[in-house]
Tab-separated table of C-alpha atoms in Angstrom:
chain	number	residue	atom	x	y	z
A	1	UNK	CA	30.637	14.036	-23.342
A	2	UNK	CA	34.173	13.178	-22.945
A	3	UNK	CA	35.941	15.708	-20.134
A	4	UNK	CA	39.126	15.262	-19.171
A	5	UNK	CA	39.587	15.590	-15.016
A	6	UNK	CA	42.727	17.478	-13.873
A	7	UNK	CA	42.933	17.899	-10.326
A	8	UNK	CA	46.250	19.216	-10.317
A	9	UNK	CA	45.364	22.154	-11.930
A	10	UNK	CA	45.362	23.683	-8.746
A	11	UNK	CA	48.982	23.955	-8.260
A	12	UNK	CA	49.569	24.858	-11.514
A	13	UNK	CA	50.701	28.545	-12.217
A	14	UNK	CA	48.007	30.652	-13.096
A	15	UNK	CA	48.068	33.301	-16.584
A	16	UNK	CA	48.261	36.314	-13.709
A	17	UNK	CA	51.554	35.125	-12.487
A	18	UNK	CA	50.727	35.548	-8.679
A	19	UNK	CA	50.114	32.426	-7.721
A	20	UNK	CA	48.607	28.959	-8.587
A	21	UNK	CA	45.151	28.406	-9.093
A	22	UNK	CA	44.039	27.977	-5.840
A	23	UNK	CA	46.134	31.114	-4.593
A	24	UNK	CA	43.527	32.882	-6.812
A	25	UNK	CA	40.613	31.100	-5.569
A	26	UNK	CA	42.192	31.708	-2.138
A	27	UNK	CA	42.340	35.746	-2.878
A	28	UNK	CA	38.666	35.437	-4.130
A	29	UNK	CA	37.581	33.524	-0.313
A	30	UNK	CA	39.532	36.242	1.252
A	31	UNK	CA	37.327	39.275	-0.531
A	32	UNK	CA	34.215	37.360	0.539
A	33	UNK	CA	34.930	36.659	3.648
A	34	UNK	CA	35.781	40.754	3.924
A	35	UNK	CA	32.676	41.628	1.877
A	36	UNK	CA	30.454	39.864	4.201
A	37	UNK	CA	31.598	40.743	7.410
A	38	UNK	CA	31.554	44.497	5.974
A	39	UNK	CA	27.786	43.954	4.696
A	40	UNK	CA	26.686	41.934	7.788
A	41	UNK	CA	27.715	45.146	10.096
A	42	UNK	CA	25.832	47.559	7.832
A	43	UNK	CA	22.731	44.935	7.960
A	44	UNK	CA	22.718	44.774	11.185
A	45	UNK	CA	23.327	49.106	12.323
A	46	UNK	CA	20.851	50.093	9.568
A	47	UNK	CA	18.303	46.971	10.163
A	48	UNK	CA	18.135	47.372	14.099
A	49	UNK	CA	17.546	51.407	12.958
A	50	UNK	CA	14.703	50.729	10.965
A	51	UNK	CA	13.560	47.574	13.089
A	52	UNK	CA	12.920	50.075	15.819
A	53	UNK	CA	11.298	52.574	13.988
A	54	UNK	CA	9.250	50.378	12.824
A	55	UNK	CA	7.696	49.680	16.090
A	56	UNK	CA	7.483	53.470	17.434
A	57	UNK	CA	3.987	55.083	17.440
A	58	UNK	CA	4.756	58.445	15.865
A	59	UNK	CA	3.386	57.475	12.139
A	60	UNK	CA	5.170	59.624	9.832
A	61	UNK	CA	8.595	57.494	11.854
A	62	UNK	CA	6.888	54.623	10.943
A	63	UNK	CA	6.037	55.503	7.497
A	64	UNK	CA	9.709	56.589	6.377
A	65	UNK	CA	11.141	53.110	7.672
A	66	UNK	CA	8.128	50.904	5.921
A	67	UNK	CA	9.701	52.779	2.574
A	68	UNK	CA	13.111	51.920	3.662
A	69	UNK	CA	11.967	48.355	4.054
A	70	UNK	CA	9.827	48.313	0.956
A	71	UNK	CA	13.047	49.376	-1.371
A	72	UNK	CA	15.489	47.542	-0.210
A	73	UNK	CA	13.634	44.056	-0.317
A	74	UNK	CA	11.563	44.639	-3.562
A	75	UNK	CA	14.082	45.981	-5.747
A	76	UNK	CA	16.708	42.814	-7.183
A	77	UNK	CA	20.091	42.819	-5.668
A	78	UNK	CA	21.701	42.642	-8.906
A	79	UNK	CA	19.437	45.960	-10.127
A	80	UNK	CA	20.637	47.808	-6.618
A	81	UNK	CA	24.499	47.083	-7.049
A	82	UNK	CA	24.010	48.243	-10.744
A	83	UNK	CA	22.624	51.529	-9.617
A	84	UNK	CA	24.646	52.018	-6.806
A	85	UNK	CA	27.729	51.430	-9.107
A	86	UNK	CA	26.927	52.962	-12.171
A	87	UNK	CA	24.174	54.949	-12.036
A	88	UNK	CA	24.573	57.234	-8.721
A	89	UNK	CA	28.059	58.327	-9.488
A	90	UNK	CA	26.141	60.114	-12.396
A	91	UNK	CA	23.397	61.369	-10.448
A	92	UNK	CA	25.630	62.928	-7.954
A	93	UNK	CA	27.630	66.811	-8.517
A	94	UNK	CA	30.761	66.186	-10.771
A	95	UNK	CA	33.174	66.572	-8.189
A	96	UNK	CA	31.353	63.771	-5.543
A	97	UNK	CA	30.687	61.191	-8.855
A	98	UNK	CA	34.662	60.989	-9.705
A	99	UNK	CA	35.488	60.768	-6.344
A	100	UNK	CA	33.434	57.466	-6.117
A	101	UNK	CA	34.277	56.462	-9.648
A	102	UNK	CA	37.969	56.557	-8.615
A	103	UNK	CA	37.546	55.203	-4.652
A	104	UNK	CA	40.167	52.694	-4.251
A	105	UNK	CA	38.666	49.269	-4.365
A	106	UNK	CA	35.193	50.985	-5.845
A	107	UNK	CA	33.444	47.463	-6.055
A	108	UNK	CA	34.351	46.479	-2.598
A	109	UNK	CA	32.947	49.413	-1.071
A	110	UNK	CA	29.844	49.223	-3.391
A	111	UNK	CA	29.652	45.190	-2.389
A	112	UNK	CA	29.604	45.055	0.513
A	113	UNK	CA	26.817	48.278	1.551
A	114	UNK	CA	24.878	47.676	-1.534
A	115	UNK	CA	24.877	43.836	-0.012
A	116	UNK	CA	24.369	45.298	3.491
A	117	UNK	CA	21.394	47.357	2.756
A	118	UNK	CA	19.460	45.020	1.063
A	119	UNK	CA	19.811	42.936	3.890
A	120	UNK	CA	19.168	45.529	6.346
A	121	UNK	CA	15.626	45.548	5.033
A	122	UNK	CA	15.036	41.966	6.059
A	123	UNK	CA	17.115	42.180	9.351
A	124	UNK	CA	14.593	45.271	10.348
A	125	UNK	CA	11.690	43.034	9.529
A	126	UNK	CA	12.401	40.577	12.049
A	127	UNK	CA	13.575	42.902	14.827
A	128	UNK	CA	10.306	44.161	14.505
A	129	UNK	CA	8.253	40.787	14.580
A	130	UNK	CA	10.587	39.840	17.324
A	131	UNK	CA	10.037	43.318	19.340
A	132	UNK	CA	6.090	42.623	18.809
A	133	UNK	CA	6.124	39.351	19.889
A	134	UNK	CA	7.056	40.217	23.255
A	135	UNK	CA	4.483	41.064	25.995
A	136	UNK	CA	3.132	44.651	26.181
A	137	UNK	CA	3.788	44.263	29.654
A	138	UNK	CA	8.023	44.373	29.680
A	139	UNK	CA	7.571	48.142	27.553
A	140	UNK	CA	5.048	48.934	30.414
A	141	UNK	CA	7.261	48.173	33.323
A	142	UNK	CA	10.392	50.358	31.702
A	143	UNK	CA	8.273	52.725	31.254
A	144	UNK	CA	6.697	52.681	35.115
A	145	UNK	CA	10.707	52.335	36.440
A	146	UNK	CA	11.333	55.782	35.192
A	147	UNK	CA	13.050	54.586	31.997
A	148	UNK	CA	13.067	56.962	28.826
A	149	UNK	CA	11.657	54.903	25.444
A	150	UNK	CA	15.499	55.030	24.445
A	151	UNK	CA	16.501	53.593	27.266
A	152	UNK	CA	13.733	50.818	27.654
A	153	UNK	CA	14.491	49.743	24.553
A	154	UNK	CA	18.156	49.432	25.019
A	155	UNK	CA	18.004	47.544	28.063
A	156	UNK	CA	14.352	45.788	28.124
A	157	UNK	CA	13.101	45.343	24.714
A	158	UNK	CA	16.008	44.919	22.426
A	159	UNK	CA	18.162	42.591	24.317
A	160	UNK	CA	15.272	40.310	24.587
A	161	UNK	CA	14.273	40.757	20.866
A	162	UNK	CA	17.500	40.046	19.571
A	163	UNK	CA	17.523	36.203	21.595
A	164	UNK	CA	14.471	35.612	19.745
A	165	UNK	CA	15.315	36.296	16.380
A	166	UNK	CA	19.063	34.257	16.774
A	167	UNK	CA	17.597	31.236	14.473
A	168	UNK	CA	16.356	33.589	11.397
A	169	UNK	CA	19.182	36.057	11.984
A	170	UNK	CA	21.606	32.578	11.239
A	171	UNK	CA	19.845	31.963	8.078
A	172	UNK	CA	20.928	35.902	7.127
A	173	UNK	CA	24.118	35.722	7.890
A	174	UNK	CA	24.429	33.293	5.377
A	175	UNK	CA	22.258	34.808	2.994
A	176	UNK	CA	24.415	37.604	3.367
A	177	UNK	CA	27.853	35.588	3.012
A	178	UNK	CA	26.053	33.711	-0.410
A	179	UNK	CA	24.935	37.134	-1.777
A	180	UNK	CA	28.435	38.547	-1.907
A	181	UNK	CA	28.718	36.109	-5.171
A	182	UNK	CA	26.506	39.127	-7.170
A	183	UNK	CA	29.161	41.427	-6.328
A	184	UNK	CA	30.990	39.935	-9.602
A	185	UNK	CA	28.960	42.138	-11.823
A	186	UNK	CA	30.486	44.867	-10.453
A	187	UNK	CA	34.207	43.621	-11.080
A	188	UNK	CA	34.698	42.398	-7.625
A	189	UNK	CA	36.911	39.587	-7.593
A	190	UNK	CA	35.218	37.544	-4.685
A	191	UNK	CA	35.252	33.321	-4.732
A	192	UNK	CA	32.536	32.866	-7.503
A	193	UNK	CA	34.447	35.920	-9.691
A	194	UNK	CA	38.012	33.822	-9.138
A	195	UNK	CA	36.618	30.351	-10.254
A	196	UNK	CA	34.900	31.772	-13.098
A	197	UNK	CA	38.039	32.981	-14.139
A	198	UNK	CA	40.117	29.817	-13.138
A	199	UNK	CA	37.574	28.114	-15.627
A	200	UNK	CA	38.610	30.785	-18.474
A	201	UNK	CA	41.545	29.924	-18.195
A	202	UNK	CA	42.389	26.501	-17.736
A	203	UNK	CA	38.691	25.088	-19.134
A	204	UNK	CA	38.336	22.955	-15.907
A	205	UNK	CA	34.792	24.295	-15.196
A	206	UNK	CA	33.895	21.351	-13.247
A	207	UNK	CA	37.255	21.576	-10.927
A	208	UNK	CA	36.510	25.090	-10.563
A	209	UNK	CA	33.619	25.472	-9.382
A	210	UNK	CA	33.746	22.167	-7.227
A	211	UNK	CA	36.657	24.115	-5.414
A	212	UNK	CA	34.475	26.972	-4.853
A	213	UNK	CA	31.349	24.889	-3.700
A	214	UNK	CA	34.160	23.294	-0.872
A	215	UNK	CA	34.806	26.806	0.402
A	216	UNK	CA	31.463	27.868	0.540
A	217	UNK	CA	30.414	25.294	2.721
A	218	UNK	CA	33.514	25.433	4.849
A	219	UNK	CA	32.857	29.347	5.037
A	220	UNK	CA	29.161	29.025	5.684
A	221	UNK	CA	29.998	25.530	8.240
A	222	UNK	CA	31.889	28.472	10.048
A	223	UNK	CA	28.899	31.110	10.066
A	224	UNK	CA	26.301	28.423	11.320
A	225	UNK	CA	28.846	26.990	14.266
A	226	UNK	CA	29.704	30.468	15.337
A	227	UNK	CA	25.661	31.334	15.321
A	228	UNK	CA	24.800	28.590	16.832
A	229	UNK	CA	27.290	28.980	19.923
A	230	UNK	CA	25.934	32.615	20.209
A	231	UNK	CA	22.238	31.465	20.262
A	232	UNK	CA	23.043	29.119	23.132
A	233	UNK	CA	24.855	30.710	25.059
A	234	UNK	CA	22.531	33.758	25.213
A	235	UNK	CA	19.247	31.686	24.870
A	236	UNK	CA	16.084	32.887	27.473
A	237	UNK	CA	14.221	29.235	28.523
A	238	UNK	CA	10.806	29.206	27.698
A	239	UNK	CA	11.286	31.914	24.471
A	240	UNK	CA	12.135	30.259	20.478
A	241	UNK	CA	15.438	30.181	20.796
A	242	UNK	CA	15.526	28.607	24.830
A	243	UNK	CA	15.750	25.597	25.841
């Protein structure tokens, strides 16, 4: 195969007129970055939600969160955007489905919750294991201080928790930046969307994508540095993530 390599096709002029090439791949890194963050904030509210519940002893609580959890992690990504896209605004009274078929920046919004809530399911999943894994004793003794179950969990069992899950909840946050890429199929013009259409039109395929593998792992270099600070600096000695 005989391809011709044009590196300087990213200061070229792209067809939309707004930029060069890697203006648009640029504007694509910026939607991610804003997609993720988005999605990581609704994984981590919803997750620590049904994380909790999951560990509460009235059963019916317990119940509706395992089906929140079962959903959300069996059901495809790809299948849950699709539905949350195009299939809800139909299920929905008239009035409520046009206003989401005409919310500005529709398959941002979608992105980055549908993105969210899948991940939610997996964040809630190890808040639980890491709420389990912590000795019967520390519930006990909020519970003999006086504390109310909301309050020993927000101050005994939760701030612990969280320090032991810091190394898993790392590898989500980058699940949750690499996920953003299905948002495409919704006409969301993240990094992957941009080089696919940098390849379209300039048939540099390899150049494109190359470009968008570099940003990725710049992006994601950022994620893991910023995680890892945060696990050390609130790491518990003697616990997974301690020293």
């Amino acid at each position: 195969m005989s391809y011709h390599w044009n590196w300087g096709i990213f200061w070229e002029m792209s067809p939309e007129a707004t930029g060069t090439y890697l203006d648009m791949l640029l504007s694509g890194l910026r939607w991610t970055i804003a997609t993720a963050l988005l999605a990581w904030l609704v994984a981590l509210i919803f997750g620590s939600i049904v994380g909790v519940m999951r560990t509460l002893p009235g059963r019916i609580v317990g119940m509706l969160a395992s089906a929140y959890v079962e959903f959300f992690r069996n059901i495809p990504l790809l299948v849950q955007l699709f539905l949350w896209y195009f299939v809800l605004p139909e299920l929905l009274p008239k009035a409520a489905g046009m206003w989401l078929k005409q919310l500005p920046n529709a398959p941002f919004w979608t992105g980055a919750i549908g993105v969210g809530l899948y991940m939610s399911a997996r964040i809630a999943e190890q808040l639980r294991a890491g709420i389990k894994s912590l000795p019967r004793g520390q519930a006990m003794a909020g519970m003999a201080l006086g504390l109310t179950p909301f309050q020993t969990y927000r101050y005994v069992l939760l701030p612990m928790a969280y320090r032991i899950i810091m190394p898993p909840l790392t590898s989500e946050a980058l699940n949750t930046v690499k996920n953003t890429s299905v948002a495409l199929t919704i006409g969301l013009m993240e990094l992957t969307a941009r080089a696919r259409a940098m390849q379209e039109f300039s048939f540099q395929v390899f150049e494109a994508f190359t470009a968008a593998t570099i940003l990725y792992l710049l992006l994601n270099a950022v994620v893991v540095f910023g995680m890892r600070r945060l696990e050390k600096s609130i790491a518990v000695p003697g616990y997974i993530a301690g020293k």
